[in-house]
């Protein structure tokens, strides 16, 4: 059972940031704006929030510092995503080019600022957020070791975001309008819905979740930030497509990719896999091979929002 507990705990470390960022991408694309800038948004959110932790870790301690850092990551993600929203909605620019530009800008900006401020590009921080065992819940048989031991607060925040995202998308007026703008913006406009505002909101939500996802990725996996999130923003796009732009399917997709990343990163801690006569390099390639295979088989059946990626022109209605 210890191996199973280890696998589940490690999977959560990789799956939760993928889940949060892919849900962010879902809000943007459901509104009609393709957001491939998720990688850059993650980097900016992680850079700002990890820097915040590094500055205040001696003055503020524990989970309060993590919560404040999450707020910083979300706000910076929103601000950075506004560049993509303005280019996509107001300027009617090619959304892929706009997203690519932001992805190129973010790591360069993080490295430049880090070097200017502290002389090196790595931002160091102390990991004071690990939860060895949640009181009471950690003692529940089976479920306790799986979900409430060796965990981070970000895991539970990820589950909360999933539930809220599903409710907002399917049970609220805003969610209905968001989906309408992503499918038939002209029809939505004809009944008085401001397509531009809804698309701005979708991109800003994706920015907030993308920024938070950047922090959630770094916290359990490292004690320094080096202006990269290891391609997680692009992997989140694969999760989004595999999840068919639907919250719960995105969750299952994130779990699948999380397991693949766990096998690649922690195979040496799993006895029956470690003993197999397979080179280490093969394990490292597992997530990317899985991504190619999954997208090859699922892309034909993918049902993206019909107006996703299409600039909306009110005068062309």
PDB file of C-alpha atoms in Angstrom:
ATOM      1  CA  UNK A   1       0.000   0.000   0.000  1.00  0.00           C
ATOM      2  CA  UNK A   2       2.900   2.356   0.668  1.00  0.00           C
ATOM      3  CA  UNK A   3       3.757   2.378  -3.046  1.00  0.00           C
ATOM      4  CA  UNK A   4       0.151   3.228  -3.931  1.00  0.00           C
ATOM      5  CA  UNK A   5       0.071   6.039  -1.376  1.00  0.00           C
ATOM      6  CA  UNK A   6       3.343   7.359  -2.772  1.00  0.00           C
ATOM      7  CA  UNK A   7       2.034   7.228  -6.358  1.00  0.00           C
ATOM      8  CA  UNK A   8      -1.195   9.058  -5.521  1.00  0.00           C
ATOM      9  CA  UNK A   9       0.582  11.739  -3.491  1.00  0.00           C
ATOM     10  CA  UNK A  10       3.114  12.348  -6.247  1.00  0.00           C
ATOM     11  CA  UNK A  11       0.399  12.362  -8.913  1.00  0.00           C
ATOM     12  CA  UNK A  12      -1.394  15.149  -7.061  1.00  0.00           C
ATOM     13  CA  UNK A  13       1.759  17.292  -7.175  1.00  0.00           C
ATOM     14  CA  UNK A  14       1.783  17.112 -10.973  1.00  0.00           C
ATOM     15  CA  UNK A  15      -1.935  16.826 -11.759  1.00  0.00           C
ATOM     16  CA  UNK A  16      -3.262  19.764  -9.719  1.00  0.00           C
ATOM     17  CA  UNK A  17      -1.306  22.532 -11.548  1.00  0.00           C
ATOM     18  CA  UNK A  18      -2.283  20.941 -14.861  1.00  0.00           C
ATOM     19  CA  UNK A  19      -5.909  20.904 -13.753  1.00  0.00           C
ATOM     20  CA  UNK A  20      -5.913  24.551 -12.655  1.00  0.00           C
ATOM     21  CA  UNK A  21      -4.188  25.855 -15.790  1.00  0.00           C
ATOM     22  CA  UNK A  22      -6.301  23.740 -18.157  1.00  0.00           C
ATOM     23  CA  UNK A  23      -9.463  25.015 -16.468  1.00  0.00           C
ATOM     24  CA  UNK A  24      -8.148  28.516 -17.073  1.00  0.00           C
ATOM     25  CA  UNK A  25      -7.649  27.703 -20.743  1.00  0.00           C
ATOM     26  CA  UNK A  26     -11.188  26.329 -20.815  1.00  0.00           C
ATOM     27  CA  UNK A  27     -12.709  29.637 -19.698  1.00  0.00           C
ATOM     28  CA  UNK A  28     -10.784  31.532 -22.352  1.00  0.00           C
ATOM     29  CA  UNK A  29     -11.588  29.175 -25.219  1.00  0.00           C
ATOM     30  CA  UNK A  30     -15.211  28.784 -24.145  1.00  0.00           C
ATOM     31  CA  UNK A  31     -15.489  32.543 -24.577  1.00  0.00           C
ATOM     32  CA  UNK A  32     -14.013  32.294 -28.079  1.00  0.00           C
ATOM     33  CA  UNK A  33     -10.371  33.263 -27.446  1.00  0.00           C
ATOM     34  CA  UNK A  34      -7.621  30.693 -27.937  1.00  0.00           C
ATOM     35  CA  UNK A  35      -5.061  31.164 -25.195  1.00  0.00           C
ATOM     36  CA  UNK A  36      -1.767  29.432 -25.959  1.00  0.00           C
ATOM     37  CA  UNK A  37      -0.070  32.016 -23.718  1.00  0.00           C
ATOM     38  CA  UNK A  38      -0.697  29.771 -20.699  1.00  0.00           C
ATOM     39  CA  UNK A  39       3.004  28.895 -20.481  1.00  0.00           C
ATOM     40  CA  UNK A  40       3.990  32.569 -20.300  1.00  0.00           C
ATOM     41  CA  UNK A  41       1.211  33.364 -17.841  1.00  0.00           C
ATOM     42  CA  UNK A  42       2.353  30.522 -15.588  1.00  0.00           C
ATOM     43  CA  UNK A  43       5.909  31.855 -15.650  1.00  0.00           C
ATOM     44  CA  UNK A  44       4.835  35.393 -14.787  1.00  0.00           C
ATOM     45  CA  UNK A  45       2.540  34.211 -11.986  1.00  0.00           C
ATOM     46  CA  UNK A  46       5.211  31.923 -10.561  1.00  0.00           C
ATOM     47  CA  UNK A  47       7.923  34.576 -10.820  1.00  0.00           C
ATOM     48  CA  UNK A  48       5.909  37.252  -9.018  1.00  0.00           C
ATOM     49  CA  UNK A  49       4.565  34.948  -6.301  1.00  0.00           C
ATOM     50  CA  UNK A  50       7.851  33.139  -5.609  1.00  0.00           C
ATOM     51  CA  UNK A  51       9.582  36.522  -5.421  1.00  0.00           C
ATOM     52  CA  UNK A  52       6.890  37.610  -2.964  1.00  0.00           C
ATOM     53  CA  UNK A  53       7.555  34.503  -0.853  1.00  0.00           C
ATOM     54  CA  UNK A  54      11.324  35.098  -0.964  1.00  0.00           C
ATOM     55  CA  UNK A  55      10.901  38.679   0.226  1.00  0.00           C
ATOM     56  CA  UNK A  56       8.391  38.050   3.026  1.00  0.00           C
ATOM     57  CA  UNK A  57       9.262  34.513   4.203  1.00  0.00           C
ATOM     58  CA  UNK A  58      11.006  35.840   7.318  1.00  0.00           C
ATOM     59  CA  UNK A  59       8.123  38.134   8.233  1.00  0.00           C
ATOM     60  CA  UNK A  60       5.117  35.952   7.376  1.00  0.00           C
ATOM     61  CA  UNK A  61       5.050  32.225   7.982  1.00  0.00           C
ATOM     62  CA  UNK A  62       3.230  29.074   6.971  1.00  0.00           C
ATOM     63  CA  UNK A  63      -0.004  28.747   5.046  1.00  0.00           C
ATOM     64  CA  UNK A  64      -0.861  32.459   5.369  1.00  0.00           C
ATOM     65  CA  UNK A  65       2.201  33.297   3.286  1.00  0.00           C
ATOM     66  CA  UNK A  66       1.144  30.705   0.685  1.00  0.00           C
ATOM     67  CA  UNK A  67      -2.386  32.134   0.476  1.00  0.00           C
ATOM     68  CA  UNK A  68      -1.023  35.659  -0.011  1.00  0.00           C
ATOM     69  CA  UNK A  69       1.349  34.346  -2.685  1.00  0.00           C
ATOM     70  CA  UNK A  70      -1.595  32.709  -4.470  1.00  0.00           C
ATOM     71  CA  UNK A  71      -3.365  36.080  -4.516  1.00  0.00           C
ATOM     72  CA  UNK A  72      -0.246  37.704  -5.979  1.00  0.00           C
ATOM     73  CA  UNK A  73       0.028  34.982  -8.636  1.00  0.00           C
ATOM     74  CA  UNK A  74      -3.625  35.380  -9.599  1.00  0.00           C
ATOM     75  CA  UNK A  75      -3.445  39.182  -9.848  1.00  0.00           C
ATOM     76  CA  UNK A  76      -0.249  39.131 -11.914  1.00  0.00           C
ATOM     77  CA  UNK A  77      -1.772  36.461 -14.161  1.00  0.00           C
ATOM     78  CA  UNK A  78      -4.811  38.670 -14.769  1.00  0.00           C
ATOM     79  CA  UNK A  79      -2.680  41.711 -15.581  1.00  0.00           C
ATOM     80  CA  UNK A  80      -0.450  39.777 -17.963  1.00  0.00           C
ATOM     81  CA  UNK A  81      -3.411  38.117 -19.693  1.00  0.00           C
ATOM     82  CA  UNK A  82      -4.918  41.536 -20.413  1.00  0.00           C
ATOM     83  CA  UNK A  83      -2.229  41.964 -23.078  1.00  0.00           C
ATOM     84  CA  UNK A  84      -3.580  38.887 -24.834  1.00  0.00           C
ATOM     85  CA  UNK A  85      -7.166  40.022 -24.336  1.00  0.00           C
ATOM     86  CA  UNK A  86      -6.478  43.454 -25.809  1.00  0.00           C
ATOM     87  CA  UNK A  87      -4.665  42.000 -28.826  1.00  0.00           C
ATOM     88  CA  UNK A  88      -7.334  39.351 -29.414  1.00  0.00           C
ATOM     89  CA  UNK A  89     -10.508  41.291 -28.697  1.00  0.00           C
ATOM     90  CA  UNK A  90      -9.740  44.942 -29.483  1.00  0.00           C
ATOM     91  CA  UNK A  91      -7.003  44.599 -32.092  1.00  0.00           C
ATOM     92  CA  UNK A  92      -8.474  41.401 -33.589  1.00  0.00           C
ATOM     93  CA  UNK A  93      -4.952  40.043 -33.889  1.00  0.00           C
ATOM     94  CA  UNK A  94      -4.094  36.448 -34.671  1.00  0.00           C
ATOM     95  CA  UNK A  95      -4.541  34.818 -31.272  1.00  0.00           C
ATOM     96  CA  UNK A  96      -1.840  32.208 -31.849  1.00  0.00           C
ATOM     97  CA  UNK A  97       0.750  34.867 -32.676  1.00  0.00           C
ATOM     98  CA  UNK A  98      -0.291  36.972 -29.699  1.00  0.00           C
ATOM     99  CA  UNK A  99       0.008  33.989 -27.357  1.00  0.00           C
ATOM    100  CA  UNK A 100       3.368  33.005 -28.811  1.00  0.00           C
ATOM    101  CA  UNK A 101       4.713  36.516 -28.262  1.00  0.00           C
ATOM    102  CA  UNK A 102       3.705  36.418 -24.592  1.00  0.00           C
ATOM    103  CA  UNK A 103       5.276  32.975 -24.177  1.00  0.00           C
ATOM    104  CA  UNK A 104       8.567  34.337 -25.529  1.00  0.00           C
ATOM    105  CA  UNK A 105       8.394  37.511 -23.471  1.00  0.00           C
ATOM    106  CA  UNK A 106       7.666  35.992 -20.041  1.00  0.00           C
ATOM    107  CA  UNK A 107      10.867  33.958 -19.390  1.00  0.00           C
ATOM    108  CA  UNK A 108      13.058  36.733 -20.806  1.00  0.00           C
ATOM    109  CA  UNK A 109      11.374  39.272 -18.517  1.00  0.00           C
ATOM    110  CA  UNK A 110      11.705  37.013 -15.460  1.00  0.00           C
ATOM    111  CA  UNK A 111      15.405  36.361 -16.101  1.00  0.00           C
ATOM    112  CA  UNK A 112      16.123  40.038 -16.781  1.00  0.00           C
ATOM    113  CA  UNK A 113      14.402  41.287 -13.630  1.00  0.00           C
ATOM    114  CA  UNK A 114      15.886  38.555 -11.416  1.00  0.00           C
ATOM    115  CA  UNK A 115      19.396  39.290 -12.653  1.00  0.00           C
ATOM    116  CA  UNK A 116      18.907  43.029 -12.259  1.00  0.00           C
ATOM    117  CA  UNK A 117      17.662  42.700  -8.670  1.00  0.00           C
ATOM    118  CA  UNK A 118      19.752  39.882  -7.194  1.00  0.00           C
ATOM    119  CA  UNK A 119      22.494  39.138  -9.740  1.00  0.00           C
ATOM    120  CA  UNK A 120      21.334  35.572 -10.507  1.00  0.00           C
ATOM    121  CA  UNK A 121      18.223  34.341 -12.249  1.00  0.00           C
ATOM    122  CA  UNK A 122      17.228  31.661  -9.718  1.00  0.00           C
ATOM    123  CA  UNK A 123      14.808  32.894  -7.066  1.00  0.00           C
ATOM    124  CA  UNK A 124      15.353  30.832  -3.911  1.00  0.00           C
ATOM    125  CA  UNK A 125      12.685  30.217  -1.277  1.00  0.00           C
ATOM    126  CA  UNK A 126      12.108  28.016   1.781  1.00  0.00           C
ATOM    127  CA  UNK A 127       9.519  25.266   1.480  1.00  0.00           C
ATOM    128  CA  UNK A 128       7.516  25.853   4.664  1.00  0.00           C
ATOM    129  CA  UNK A 129       4.197  24.818   3.145  1.00  0.00           C
ATOM    130  CA  UNK A 130       4.433  21.027   3.258  1.00  0.00           C
ATOM    131  CA  UNK A 131       1.688  19.387   5.367  1.00  0.00           C
ATOM    132  CA  UNK A 132       2.862  16.103   6.862  1.00  0.00           C
ATOM    133  CA  UNK A 133      -0.644  15.172   8.011  1.00  0.00           C
ATOM    134  CA  UNK A 134      -3.940  17.039   8.178  1.00  0.00           C
ATOM    135  CA  UNK A 135      -5.344  16.767  11.724  1.00  0.00           C
ATOM    136  CA  UNK A 136      -8.189  14.207  12.035  1.00  0.00           C
ATOM    137  CA  UNK A 137      -8.612  13.744   8.258  1.00  0.00           C
ATOM    138  CA  UNK A 138      -5.093  12.310   7.971  1.00  0.00           C
ATOM    139  CA  UNK A 139      -6.076   9.479  10.333  1.00  0.00           C
ATOM    140  CA  UNK A 140      -8.926   8.189   8.122  1.00  0.00           C
ATOM    141  CA  UNK A 141      -8.000   4.715   6.833  1.00  0.00           C
ATOM    142  CA  UNK A 142      -6.885   4.621   3.169  1.00  0.00           C
ATOM    143  CA  UNK A 143      -8.304   8.066   2.270  1.00  0.00           C
ATOM    144  CA  UNK A 144      -6.173   9.777   4.901  1.00  0.00           C
ATOM    145  CA  UNK A 145      -2.798   8.560   3.571  1.00  0.00           C
ATOM    146  CA  UNK A 146      -3.961   9.113  -0.026  1.00  0.00           C
ATOM    147  CA  UNK A 147      -5.176  12.697   0.220  1.00  0.00           C
ATOM    148  CA  UNK A 148      -4.426  14.125   3.646  1.00  0.00           C
ATOM    149  CA  UNK A 149      -0.823  13.125   4.271  1.00  0.00           C
ATOM    150  CA  UNK A 150       2.313  14.457   2.579  1.00  0.00           C
ATOM    151  CA  UNK A 151       0.234  17.114   0.838  1.00  0.00           C
ATOM    152  CA  UNK A 152       0.068  20.837   0.137  1.00  0.00           C
ATOM    153  CA  UNK A 153      -2.771  23.287   0.643  1.00  0.00           C
ATOM    154  CA  UNK A 154      -2.711  23.854  -3.107  1.00  0.00           C
ATOM    155  CA  UNK A 155      -4.108  20.345  -3.658  1.00  0.00           C
ATOM    156  CA  UNK A 156      -7.352  21.217  -1.888  1.00  0.00           C
ATOM    157  CA  UNK A 157      -7.481  24.616  -3.582  1.00  0.00           C
ATOM    158  CA  UNK A 158      -7.249  22.800  -6.925  1.00  0.00           C
ATOM    159  CA  UNK A 159     -10.260  20.615  -6.078  1.00  0.00           C
ATOM    160  CA  UNK A 160     -12.148  23.714  -4.956  1.00  0.00           C
ATOM    161  CA  UNK A 161     -11.396  25.483  -8.241  1.00  0.00           C
ATOM    162  CA  UNK A 162     -12.653  22.444 -10.168  1.00  0.00           C
ATOM    163  CA  UNK A 163     -16.012  22.440  -8.365  1.00  0.00           C
ATOM    164  CA  UNK A 164     -16.417  26.213  -8.685  1.00  0.00           C
ATOM    165  CA  UNK A 165     -15.505  26.087 -12.387  1.00  0.00           C
ATOM    166  CA  UNK A 166     -18.138  23.395 -13.072  1.00  0.00           C
ATOM    167  CA  UNK A 167     -20.806  25.369 -11.215  1.00  0.00           C
ATOM    168  CA  UNK A 168     -19.922  28.672 -12.906  1.00  0.00           C
ATOM    169  CA  UNK A 169     -19.877  27.125 -16.374  1.00  0.00           C
ATOM    170  CA  UNK A 170     -23.122  25.140 -16.169  1.00  0.00           C
ATOM    171  CA  UNK A 171     -25.205  26.693 -13.390  1.00  0.00           C
ATOM    172  CA  UNK A 172     -24.807  30.461 -13.748  1.00  0.00           C
ATOM    173  CA  UNK A 173     -25.959  33.126 -16.185  1.00  0.00           C
ATOM    174  CA  UNK A 174     -22.333  34.121 -16.764  1.00  0.00           C
ATOM    175  CA  UNK A 175     -21.431  30.558 -17.747  1.00  0.00           C
ATOM    176  CA  UNK A 176     -24.328  30.413 -20.199  1.00  0.00           C
ATOM    177  CA  UNK A 177     -23.246  33.688 -21.788  1.00  0.00           C
ATOM    178  CA  UNK A 178     -19.626  32.543 -21.885  1.00  0.00           C
ATOM    179  CA  UNK A 179     -20.556  29.377 -23.761  1.00  0.00           C
ATOM    180  CA  UNK A 180     -22.828  31.321 -26.115  1.00  0.00           C
ATOM    181  CA  UNK A 181     -19.997  33.705 -27.043  1.00  0.00           C
ATOM    182  CA  UNK A 182     -17.716  30.776 -27.777  1.00  0.00           C
ATOM    183  CA  UNK A 183     -20.259  28.996 -29.956  1.00  0.00           C
ATOM    184  CA  UNK A 184     -22.365  31.670 -31.644  1.00  0.00           C
ATOM    185  CA  UNK A 185     -21.150  35.194 -30.790  1.00  0.00           C
ATOM    186  CA  UNK A 186     -23.464  36.799 -33.376  1.00  0.00           C
ATOM    187  CA  UNK A 187     -26.510  35.149 -31.806  1.00  0.00           C
ATOM    188  CA  UNK A 188     -25.317  36.151 -28.332  1.00  0.00           C
ATOM    189  CA  UNK A 189     -24.871  39.743 -29.471  1.00  0.00           C
ATOM    190  CA  UNK A 190     -28.356  39.792 -30.997  1.00  0.00           C
ATOM    191  CA  UNK A 191     -29.913  39.189 -27.555  1.00  0.00           C
ATOM    192  CA  UNK A 192     -27.919  41.957 -25.900  1.00  0.00           C
ATOM    193  CA  UNK A 193     -24.855  40.095 -24.605  1.00  0.00           C
ATOM    194  CA  UNK A 194     -21.665  42.164 -24.807  1.00  0.00           C
ATOM    195  CA  UNK A 195     -19.346  39.688 -26.543  1.00  0.00           C
ATOM    196  CA  UNK A 196     -16.271  41.829 -25.966  1.00  0.00           C
ATOM    197  CA  UNK A 197     -16.800  42.015 -22.194  1.00  0.00           C
ATOM    198  CA  UNK A 198     -17.502  38.297 -21.915  1.00  0.00           C
ATOM    199  CA  UNK A 199     -14.355  37.467 -23.865  1.00  0.00           C
ATOM    200  CA  UNK A 200     -12.317  39.821 -21.701  1.00  0.00           C
ATOM    201  CA  UNK A 201     -13.715  38.069 -18.628  1.00  0.00           C
ATOM    202  CA  UNK A 202     -12.861  34.640 -20.055  1.00  0.00           C
ATOM    203  CA  UNK A 203      -9.270  35.616 -20.794  1.00  0.00           C
ATOM    204  CA  UNK A 204      -8.847  37.288 -17.386  1.00  0.00           C
ATOM    205  CA  UNK A 205     -10.108  34.168 -15.591  1.00  0.00           C
ATOM    206  CA  UNK A 206      -7.651  32.094 -17.617  1.00  0.00           C
ATOM    207  CA  UNK A 207      -4.915  34.536 -16.611  1.00  0.00           C
ATOM    208  CA  UNK A 208      -5.808  34.276 -12.942  1.00  0.00           C
ATOM    209  CA  UNK A 209      -5.854  30.464 -12.982  1.00  0.00           C
ATOM    210  CA  UNK A 210      -2.737  30.317 -15.169  1.00  0.00           C
ATOM    211  CA  UNK A 211      -0.826  32.511 -12.724  1.00  0.00           C
ATOM    212  CA  UNK A 212      -1.969  30.426  -9.763  1.00  0.00           C
ATOM    213  CA  UNK A 213      -1.084  27.256 -11.667  1.00  0.00           C
ATOM    214  CA  UNK A 214       2.479  28.514 -12.086  1.00  0.00           C
ATOM    215  CA  UNK A 215       2.886  28.875  -8.326  1.00  0.00           C
ATOM    216  CA  UNK A 216       1.148  25.552  -7.645  1.00  0.00           C
ATOM    217  CA  UNK A 217       3.578  23.831 -10.009  1.00  0.00           C
ATOM    218  CA  UNK A 218       6.720  25.260  -8.395  1.00  0.00           C
ATOM    219  CA  UNK A 219       5.853  24.879  -4.687  1.00  0.00           C
ATOM    220  CA  UNK A 220       5.815  21.048  -4.378  1.00  0.00           C
ATOM    221  CA  UNK A 221       8.546  20.347  -6.925  1.00  0.00           C
ATOM    222  CA  UNK A 222      11.396  22.756  -6.118  1.00  0.00           C
ATOM    223  CA  UNK A 223      12.830  25.336  -3.734  1.00  0.00           C
ATOM    224  CA  UNK A 224      13.859  27.774  -6.444  1.00  0.00           C
ATOM    225  CA  UNK A 225      12.324  29.281  -9.552  1.00  0.00           C
ATOM    226  CA  UNK A 226      14.447  29.435 -12.670  1.00  0.00           C
ATOM    227  CA  UNK A 227      12.132  31.252 -15.117  1.00  0.00           C
ATOM    228  CA  UNK A 228      10.599  28.032 -16.410  1.00  0.00           C
ATOM    229  CA  UNK A 229       7.615  25.794 -15.712  1.00  0.00           C
ATOM    230  CA  UNK A 230       8.993  22.898 -17.786  1.00  0.00           C
ATOM    231  CA  UNK A 231       6.463  23.188 -20.597  1.00  0.00           C
ATOM    232  CA  UNK A 232       3.495  22.740 -18.255  1.00  0.00           C
ATOM    233  CA  UNK A 233       1.526  25.458 -20.016  1.00  0.00           C
ATOM    234  CA  UNK A 234       1.698  23.538 -23.277  1.00  0.00           C
ATOM    235  CA  UNK A 235       0.935  20.265 -21.517  1.00  0.00           C
ATOM    236  CA  UNK A 236      -2.133  21.965 -20.023  1.00  0.00           C
ATOM    237  CA  UNK A 237      -3.317  22.716 -23.558  1.00  0.00           C
ATOM    238  CA  UNK A 238      -3.097  18.976 -24.308  1.00  0.00           C
ATOM    239  CA  UNK A 239      -5.069  18.297 -21.137  1.00  0.00           C
ATOM    240  CA  UNK A 240      -7.657  20.849 -22.266  1.00  0.00           C
ATOM    241  CA  UNK A 241      -8.073  19.209 -25.680  1.00  0.00           C
ATOM    242  CA  UNK A 242      -8.125  15.691 -24.239  1.00  0.00           C
ATOM    243  CA  UNK A 243     -10.669  16.919 -21.711  1.00  0.00           C
ATOM    244  CA  UNK A 244     -12.928  18.249 -24.462  1.00  0.00           C
ATOM    245  CA  UNK A 245     -13.222  21.705 -22.854  1.00  0.00           C
ATOM    246  CA  UNK A 246     -15.358  20.223 -20.037  1.00  0.00           C
ATOM    247  CA  UNK A 247     -14.369  20.580 -16.337  1.00  0.00           C
ATOM    248  CA  UNK A 248     -14.720  17.003 -15.134  1.00  0.00           C
ATOM    249  CA  UNK A 249     -13.198  15.485 -18.250  1.00  0.00           C
ATOM    250  CA  UNK A 250     -10.312  17.930 -17.827  1.00  0.00           C
ATOM    251  CA  UNK A 251      -9.922  16.614 -14.279  1.00  0.00           C
ATOM    252  CA  UNK A 252      -9.645  13.008 -15.469  1.00  0.00           C
ATOM    253  CA  UNK A 253      -7.274  14.077 -18.226  1.00  0.00           C
ATOM    254  CA  UNK A 254      -5.081  15.943 -15.711  1.00  0.00           C
ATOM    255  CA  UNK A 255      -4.949  12.826 -13.535  1.00  0.00           C
ATOM    256  CA  UNK A 256      -3.816  10.761 -16.523  1.00  0.00           C
ATOM    257  CA  UNK A 257      -1.009  13.170 -17.408  1.00  0.00           C
ATOM    258  CA  UNK A 258      -0.165  13.509 -13.715  1.00  0.00           C
ATOM    259  CA  UNK A 259       0.401   9.746 -13.519  1.00  0.00           C
ATOM    260  CA  UNK A 260       2.605   9.912 -16.618  1.00  0.00           C
ATOM    261  CA  UNK A 261       4.675  12.719 -15.072  1.00  0.00           C
ATOM    262  CA  UNK A 262       4.933  10.763 -11.810  1.00  0.00           C
ATOM    263  CA  UNK A 263       6.305   7.742 -13.653  1.00  0.00           C
ATOM    264  CA  UNK A 264       8.852   9.991 -15.360  1.00  0.00           C
ATOM    265  CA  UNK A 265       9.943  11.868 -12.242  1.00  0.00           C
ATOM    266  CA  UNK A 266       9.655   9.299  -9.446  1.00  0.00           C
ATOM    267  CA  UNK A 267      10.157   5.923 -11.111  1.00  0.00           C
ATOM    268  CA  UNK A 268      13.249   5.309  -8.977  1.00  0.00           C
ATOM    269  CA  UNK A 269      11.012   5.250  -5.896  1.00  0.00           C
ATOM    270  CA  UNK A 270       8.722   2.561  -7.317  1.00  0.00           C
ATOM    271  CA  UNK A 271      10.458  -0.830  -6.848  1.00  0.00           C
ATOM    272  CA  UNK A 272       8.743  -2.882  -9.575  1.00  0.00           C
ATOM    273  CA  UNK A 273       9.355  -0.158 -12.184  1.00  0.00           C
ATOM    274  CA  UNK A 274      12.879   0.674 -11.042  1.00  0.00           C
ATOM    275  CA  UNK A 275      13.931  -2.957 -11.499  1.00  0.00           C
ATOM    276  CA  UNK A 276      12.761  -3.153 -15.121  1.00  0.00           C
ATOM    277  CA  UNK A 277      15.611  -3.261 -17.695  1.00  0.00           C
ATOM    278  CA  UNK A 278      14.574   0.069 -19.266  1.00  0.00           C
ATOM    279  CA  UNK A 279      16.970   3.042 -19.725  1.00  0.00           C
ATOM    280  CA  UNK A 280      16.297   6.136 -17.606  1.00  0.00           C
ATOM    281  CA  UNK A 281      15.842   8.261 -20.727  1.00  0.00           C
ATOM    282  CA  UNK A 282      12.767   6.245 -21.706  1.00  0.00           C
ATOM    283  CA  UNK A 283      11.039   7.118 -18.440  1.00  0.00           C
ATOM    284  CA  UNK A 284      11.804  10.812 -18.979  1.00  0.00           C
ATOM    285  CA  UNK A 285      10.065  10.681 -22.349  1.00  0.00           C
ATOM    286  CA  UNK A 286       6.878   9.034 -21.071  1.00  0.00           C
ATOM    287  CA  UNK A 287       4.735  12.216 -20.613  1.00  0.00           C
ATOM    288  CA  UNK A 288       5.616  13.567 -24.046  1.00  0.00           C
ATOM    289  CA  UNK A 289       5.096  10.248 -25.823  1.00  0.00           C
ATOM    290  CA  UNK A 290       1.766   9.899 -24.023  1.00  0.00           C
ATOM    291  CA  UNK A 291       0.822  13.420 -25.142  1.00  0.00           C
ATOM    292  CA  UNK A 292       1.554  12.625 -28.791  1.00  0.00           C
ATOM    293  CA  UNK A 293      -0.385   9.358 -28.672  1.00  0.00           C
ATOM    294  CA  UNK A 294      -3.374  10.840 -26.880  1.00  0.00           C
ATOM    295  CA  UNK A 295      -3.622  13.842 -29.186  1.00  0.00           C
ATOM    296  CA  UNK A 296      -3.208  11.643 -32.274  1.00  0.00           C
ATOM    297  CA  UNK A 297      -6.183   9.502 -31.277  1.00  0.00           C
ATOM    298  CA  UNK A 298      -8.383  12.161 -29.673  1.00  0.00           C
ATOM    299  CA  UNK A 299      -7.891  15.152 -31.986  1.00  0.00           C
ATOM    300  CA  UNK A 300     -10.308  13.789 -34.608  1.00  0.00           C
ATOM    301  CA  UNK A 301     -13.123  13.677 -32.080  1.00  0.00           C
ATOM    302  CA  UNK A 302     -12.285  16.966 -30.349  1.00  0.00           C
ATOM    303  CA  UNK A 303     -15.180  19.392 -30.171  1.00  0.00           C
ATOM    304  CA  UNK A 304     -13.700  22.822 -29.638  1.00  0.00           C
ATOM    305  CA  UNK A 305     -16.061  25.796 -29.269  1.00  0.00           C
ATOM    306  CA  UNK A 306     -17.121  26.716 -32.799  1.00  0.00           C
ATOM    307  CA  UNK A 307     -16.055  30.354 -32.606  1.00  0.00           C
ATOM    308  CA  UNK A 308     -12.825  29.685 -30.719  1.00  0.00           C
ATOM    309  CA  UNK A 309      -9.969  31.611 -32.305  1.00  0.00           C
ATOM    310  CA  UNK A 310     -12.245  33.766 -34.459  1.00  0.00           C
ATOM    311  CA  UNK A 311     -12.073  37.529 -33.744  1.00  0.00           C
ATOM    312  CA  UNK A 312     -15.549  38.975 -33.318  1.00  0.00           C
ATOM    313  CA  UNK A 313     -16.493  42.019 -35.345  1.00  0.00           C
ATOM    314  CA  UNK A 314     -19.767  43.593 -34.278  1.00  0.00           C
ATOM    315  CA  UNK A 315     -20.077  45.333 -37.638  1.00  0.00           C
ATOM    316  CA  UNK A 316     -19.846  42.028 -39.507  1.00  0.00           C
ATOM    317  CA  UNK A 317     -22.994  40.600 -37.951  1.00  0.00           C
TER     318      UNK A 317
END
